[in-house]
Structure formats: structure tokens, C-alpha cells
Amino acid sequence: MSYGTPVPDGDPLMEPFWQNAREHRLSVQCCRDCGDRHFPPSPVCPSCLSEEQDWEVVSGKATLISWVTFHRAYWDVLQSQLPYDVCLVALEEGPLLMSNFLGPRPENAREGLPLRVAFDAVSDHLTLPKFVAA
Ligand SMILES: [Zn+2]
């Protein structure tokens, strides 16, 4: 796969997330025992340590917590994209997610800005969930 930038490393724990993303669904891990929703996925529930973990499709609604603008390329292939933003969002269902804005950063970006997920199909195999103003 050639996307030009670092791609997911094939972690089997993450595969349901990427499969859902390819089908334009955002998902988080959900504990079958206590219902805790969490991300990134874990072999055991961070709340009750149960190994009974499932995946749940979530609404894609989120609020912006913060963002940072990178002015330095930590990978050479990102040099041409400088400066670029990385954002931290809180999903309506609770978990936090690091992502990017799809397109330019929303002009009215501020903490608490309502966002929604938008899917960026960067190849046949990889679709990245990103966020835009709701
Ligand atoms: Zn649990």
C-alpha cells in the first residue's frame, strides 16, 4: 500500500475499527460485561478487566477538545504537508480520539465546537475517520 505517509501497522486488535471505517462507520470497543466504551482498543476492559470485548458503531458526533499544529516533519514524507493539524475530540459516547480535520481547520475552531466524523478514503484498503464542523 502506498499512501505516502505513515499508515496503520496492522495491529489485529484494530482491524474491526479499520473495517468499519472502510464502510464509513466509526466504532469503539465496548465491554460485554460492564458496557464501558473505550478507545484505543485493549485486550481487557480498562474499567473491569473483562476479556469479553466487542465493537460498537457510534454516532460520529463529537466535540473538539483541542488541536495542535505541527510545523516540523517527524516523518520526511510529511514535509510537504506542513503545517498540519492533529485534533483531539470527545465522541458523544465518551471515548476520546486523536484525528485530523478533513480539509482545512474549521474557521471557528474552539474548545467545545460540535464536530461530525467524515471519512477520507485514501486507498482501496485504508479509510481514515477525520472530523469536520457539524
Ligand atoms: Zn468492563
PDB file of C-alpha atoms and ligand atoms in Angstrom:
ATOM      1  CA  MET A   1       0.000   0.000   0.000  1.00  0.00           C
ATOM      2  CA  SER A   2       1.345   3.403  -0.903  1.00  0.00           C
ATOM      3  CA  TYR A   3      -0.237   6.419   0.699  1.00  0.00           C
ATOM      4  CA  GLY A   4       2.960   8.376   1.171  1.00  0.00           C
ATOM      5  CA  THR A   5       2.508   8.892   4.898  1.00  0.00           C
ATOM      6  CA  PRO A   6       2.680   6.501   7.857  1.00  0.00           C
ATOM      7  CA  VAL A   7      -0.195   4.000   7.773  1.00  0.00           C
ATOM      8  CA  PRO A   8      -1.743   1.735  10.445  1.00  0.00           C
ATOM      9  CA  ASP A   9       0.673  -1.001  11.467  1.00  0.00           C
ATOM     10  CA  GLY A  10      -1.654  -3.989  11.068  1.00  0.00           C
ATOM     11  CA  ASP A  11      -2.444  -4.430  14.769  1.00  0.00           C
ATOM     12  CA  PRO A  12      -5.129  -7.197  14.765  1.00  0.00           C
ATOM     13  CA  LEU A  13      -6.848  -5.524  17.723  1.00  0.00           C
ATOM     14  CA  MET A  14      -7.552  -2.519  15.483  1.00  0.00           C
ATOM     15  CA  GLU A  15      -8.816  -4.456  12.439  1.00  0.00           C
ATOM     16  CA  PRO A  16     -12.569  -4.106  13.280  1.00  0.00           C
ATOM     17  CA  PHE A  17     -12.050  -0.348  13.578  1.00  0.00           C
ATOM     18  CA  TRP A  18     -10.474  -0.129  10.110  1.00  0.00           C
ATOM     19  CA  GLN A  19     -13.031  -2.499   8.593  1.00  0.00           C
ATOM     20  CA  ASN A  20     -15.854  -0.311   9.929  1.00  0.00           C
ATOM     21  CA  ALA A  21     -14.070   2.829   8.702  1.00  0.00           C
ATOM     22  CA  ARG A  22     -13.866   1.351   5.187  1.00  0.00           C
ATOM     23  CA  GLU A  23     -17.661   1.047   5.380  1.00  0.00           C
ATOM     24  CA  HIS A  24     -17.947   4.622   6.692  1.00  0.00           C
ATOM     25  CA  ARG A  25     -18.826   3.638  10.244  1.00  0.00           C
ATOM     26  CA  LEU A  26     -16.999   4.908  13.301  1.00  0.00           C
ATOM     27  CA  SER A  27     -16.635   2.327  16.050  1.00  0.00           C
ATOM     28  CA  VAL A  28     -15.165   1.918  19.516  1.00  0.00           C
ATOM     29  CA  GLN A  29     -14.557  -1.107  21.686  1.00  0.00           C
ATOM     30  CA  CYS A  30     -17.334  -1.878  24.151  1.00  0.00           C
ATOM     31  CA  CYS A  31     -17.182  -4.212  27.159  1.00  0.00           C
ATOM     32  CA  ARG A  32     -19.768  -7.016  27.130  1.00  0.00           C
ATOM     33  CA  ASP A  33     -19.655  -7.223  30.935  1.00  0.00           C
ATOM     34  CA  CYS A  34     -19.821  -3.626  32.141  1.00  0.00           C
ATOM     35  CA  GLY A  35     -20.713  -1.675  28.975  1.00  0.00           C
ATOM     36  CA  ASP A  36     -17.651   0.575  29.164  1.00  0.00           C
ATOM     37  CA  ARG A  37     -16.843   2.123  25.777  1.00  0.00           C
ATOM     38  CA  HIS A  38     -13.179   2.794  25.179  1.00  0.00           C
ATOM     39  CA  PHE A  39     -10.620   3.661  22.543  1.00  0.00           C
ATOM     40  CA  PRO A  40      -7.984   2.690  21.599  1.00  0.00           C
ATOM     41  CA  PRO A  41      -8.953  -0.982  21.952  1.00  0.00           C
ATOM     42  CA  SER A  42      -7.456  -3.134  24.648  1.00  0.00           C
ATOM     43  CA  PRO A  43      -7.291  -6.921  25.235  1.00  0.00           C
ATOM     44  CA  VAL A  44      -9.067  -6.320  28.549  1.00  0.00           C
ATOM     45  CA  CYS A  45     -11.612  -3.737  29.633  1.00  0.00           C
ATOM     46  CA  PRO A  46      -9.820  -0.779  31.275  1.00  0.00           C
ATOM     47  CA  SER A  47     -12.767  -0.444  33.661  1.00  0.00           C
ATOM     48  CA  CYS A  48     -13.435  -4.038  34.887  1.00  0.00           C
ATOM     49  CA  LEU A  49     -10.582  -6.089  33.300  1.00  0.00           C
ATOM     50  CA  SER A  50     -13.030  -8.374  31.477  1.00  0.00           C
ATOM     51  CA  GLU A  51     -11.699 -10.024  28.321  1.00  0.00           C
ATOM     52  CA  GLU A  52     -15.195 -10.019  26.792  1.00  0.00           C
ATOM     53  CA  GLN A  53     -14.785  -7.129  24.381  1.00  0.00           C
ATOM     54  CA  ASP A  54     -16.957  -6.192  21.433  1.00  0.00           C
ATOM     55  CA  TRP A  55     -17.180  -3.349  18.921  1.00  0.00           C
ATOM     56  CA  GLU A  56     -19.966  -0.824  18.771  1.00  0.00           C
ATOM     57  CA  VAL A  57     -20.732   1.590  15.944  1.00  0.00           C
ATOM     58  CA  VAL A  58     -21.097   5.107  17.352  1.00  0.00           C
ATOM     59  CA  SER A  59     -22.868   8.204  16.085  1.00  0.00           C
ATOM     60  CA  GLY A  60     -19.833  10.035  14.743  1.00  0.00           C
ATOM     61  CA  LYS A  61     -20.889  13.123  16.712  1.00  0.00           C
ATOM     62  CA  ALA A  62     -18.093  14.698  18.719  1.00  0.00           C
ATOM     63  CA  THR A  63     -16.857  17.922  20.247  1.00  0.00           C
ATOM     64  CA  LEU A  64     -13.458  19.454  19.778  1.00  0.00           C
ATOM     65  CA  ILE A  65     -11.251  19.371  22.863  1.00  0.00           C
ATOM     66  CA  SER A  66      -8.086  20.834  21.366  1.00  0.00           C
ATOM     67  CA  TRP A  67      -5.721  20.699  18.441  1.00  0.00           C
ATOM     68  CA  VAL A  68      -2.064  21.210  17.749  1.00  0.00           C
ATOM     69  CA  THR A  69      -0.421  22.460  14.591  1.00  0.00           C
ATOM     70  CA  PHE A  70       2.736  20.619  13.566  1.00  0.00           C
ATOM     71  CA  HIS A  71       5.370  22.823  11.956  1.00  0.00           C
ATOM     72  CA  ARG A  72       8.058  20.162  11.995  1.00  0.00           C
ATOM     73  CA  ALA A  73       8.019  16.947   9.956  1.00  0.00           C
ATOM     74  CA  TYR A  74       8.737  13.947  12.188  1.00  0.00           C
ATOM     75  CA  TRP A  75       8.467  11.807   9.046  1.00  0.00           C
ATOM     76  CA  ASP A  76      10.150  13.071   5.869  1.00  0.00           C
ATOM     77  CA  VAL A  77       7.049  12.282   3.821  1.00  0.00           C
ATOM     78  CA  LEU A  78       5.042  14.809   5.855  1.00  0.00           C
ATOM     79  CA  GLN A  79       7.380  17.665   4.904  1.00  0.00           C
ATOM     80  CA  SER A  80       5.167  18.714   2.005  1.00  0.00           C
ATOM     81  CA  GLN A  81       2.062  18.824   4.236  1.00  0.00           C
ATOM     82  CA  LEU A  82       3.460  21.260   6.812  1.00  0.00           C
ATOM     83  CA  PRO A  83       1.905  22.850   8.686  1.00  0.00           C
ATOM     84  CA  TYR A  84      -0.809  20.273   9.516  1.00  0.00           C
ATOM     85  CA  ASP A  85      -3.252  19.922  12.410  1.00  0.00           C
ATOM     86  CA  VAL A  86      -3.870  16.995  14.735  1.00  0.00           C
ATOM     87  CA  CYS A  87      -7.028  17.269  16.811  1.00  0.00           C
ATOM     88  CA  LEU A  88      -8.313  15.633  19.985  1.00  0.00           C
ATOM     89  CA  VAL A  89     -12.070  15.062  20.000  1.00  0.00           C
ATOM     90  CA  ALA A  90     -14.530  13.684  22.543  1.00  0.00           C
ATOM     91  CA  LEU A  91     -17.044  11.339  20.985  1.00  0.00           C
ATOM     92  CA  GLU A  92     -20.662  11.804  22.085  1.00  0.00           C
ATOM     93  CA  GLU A  93     -20.432   8.277  23.532  1.00  0.00           C
ATOM     94  CA  GLY A  94     -17.441   9.207  25.716  1.00  0.00           C
ATOM     95  CA  PRO A  95     -14.146   7.976  24.311  1.00  0.00           C
ATOM     96  CA  LEU A  96     -11.505  10.439  23.128  1.00  0.00           C
ATOM     97  CA  LEU A  97      -9.988  10.124  19.695  1.00  0.00           C
ATOM     98  CA  MET A  98      -6.944  11.710  18.053  1.00  0.00           C
ATOM     99  CA  SER A  99      -7.566  12.552  14.436  1.00  0.00           C
ATOM    100  CA  ASN A 100      -7.278  15.255  11.792  1.00  0.00           C
ATOM    101  CA  PHE A 101      -9.690  17.722  10.309  1.00  0.00           C
ATOM    102  CA  LEU A 102     -10.898  16.750   6.861  1.00  0.00           C
ATOM    103  CA  GLY A 103      -9.930  19.777   4.812  1.00  0.00           C
ATOM    104  CA  PRO A 104      -8.823  22.970   6.494  1.00  0.00           C
ATOM    105  CA  ARG A 105      -9.276  23.539  10.223  1.00  0.00           C
ATOM    106  CA  PRO A 106     -12.792  24.950  10.883  1.00  0.00           C
ATOM    107  CA  GLU A 107     -12.549  28.757  10.996  1.00  0.00           C
ATOM    108  CA  ASN A 108     -14.450  28.901  14.279  1.00  0.00           C
ATOM    109  CA  ALA A 109     -12.364  26.142  15.894  1.00  0.00           C
ATOM    110  CA  ARG A 110     -12.561  26.379  19.686  1.00  0.00           C
ATOM    111  CA  GLU A 111     -12.984  24.007  22.587  1.00  0.00           C
ATOM    112  CA  GLY A 112     -16.471  22.523  22.506  1.00  0.00           C
ATOM    113  CA  LEU A 113     -17.070  23.079  18.791  1.00  0.00           C
ATOM    114  CA  PRO A 114     -19.539  20.414  17.563  1.00  0.00           C
ATOM    115  CA  LEU A 115     -17.953  18.101  15.004  1.00  0.00           C
ATOM    116  CA  ARG A 116     -19.009  15.114  12.988  1.00  0.00           C
ATOM    117  CA  VAL A 117     -16.952  12.327  11.525  1.00  0.00           C
ATOM    118  CA  ALA A 118     -16.130  12.359   7.810  1.00  0.00           C
ATOM    119  CA  PHE A 119     -14.351   9.528   6.057  1.00  0.00           C
ATOM    120  CA  ASP A 120     -11.256  10.022   3.941  1.00  0.00           C
ATOM    121  CA  ALA A 121     -10.712   7.001   1.676  1.00  0.00           C
ATOM    122  CA  VAL A 122      -7.002   7.364   0.992  1.00  0.00           C
ATOM    123  CA  SER A 123      -6.674   3.982  -0.773  1.00  0.00           C
ATOM    124  CA  ASP A 124      -8.730   0.870  -1.555  1.00  0.00           C
ATOM    125  CA  HIS A 125      -7.627  -0.570   1.779  1.00  0.00           C
ATOM    126  CA  LEU A 126      -7.456   2.416   4.068  1.00  0.00           C
ATOM    127  CA  THR A 127     -10.157   4.878   5.083  1.00  0.00           C
ATOM    128  CA  LEU A 128      -9.308   7.396   7.796  1.00  0.00           C
ATOM    129  CA  PRO A 129     -12.027   8.789  10.056  1.00  0.00           C
ATOM    130  CA  LYS A 130     -11.499  12.544  10.262  1.00  0.00           C
ATOM    131  CA  PHE A 131     -13.643  15.391  11.550  1.00  0.00           C
ATOM    132  CA  VAL A 132     -15.420  18.459  10.167  1.00  0.00           C
ATOM    133  CA  ALA A 133     -17.603  21.117  11.816  1.00  0.00           C
ATOM    134  CA  ALA A 134     -21.113  19.740  12.416  1.00  0.00           C
TER     135      ALA A 134
HETATM  136 ZN    ZN B   1     -15.802  -3.819  31.516  1.00  0.00          ZN
END
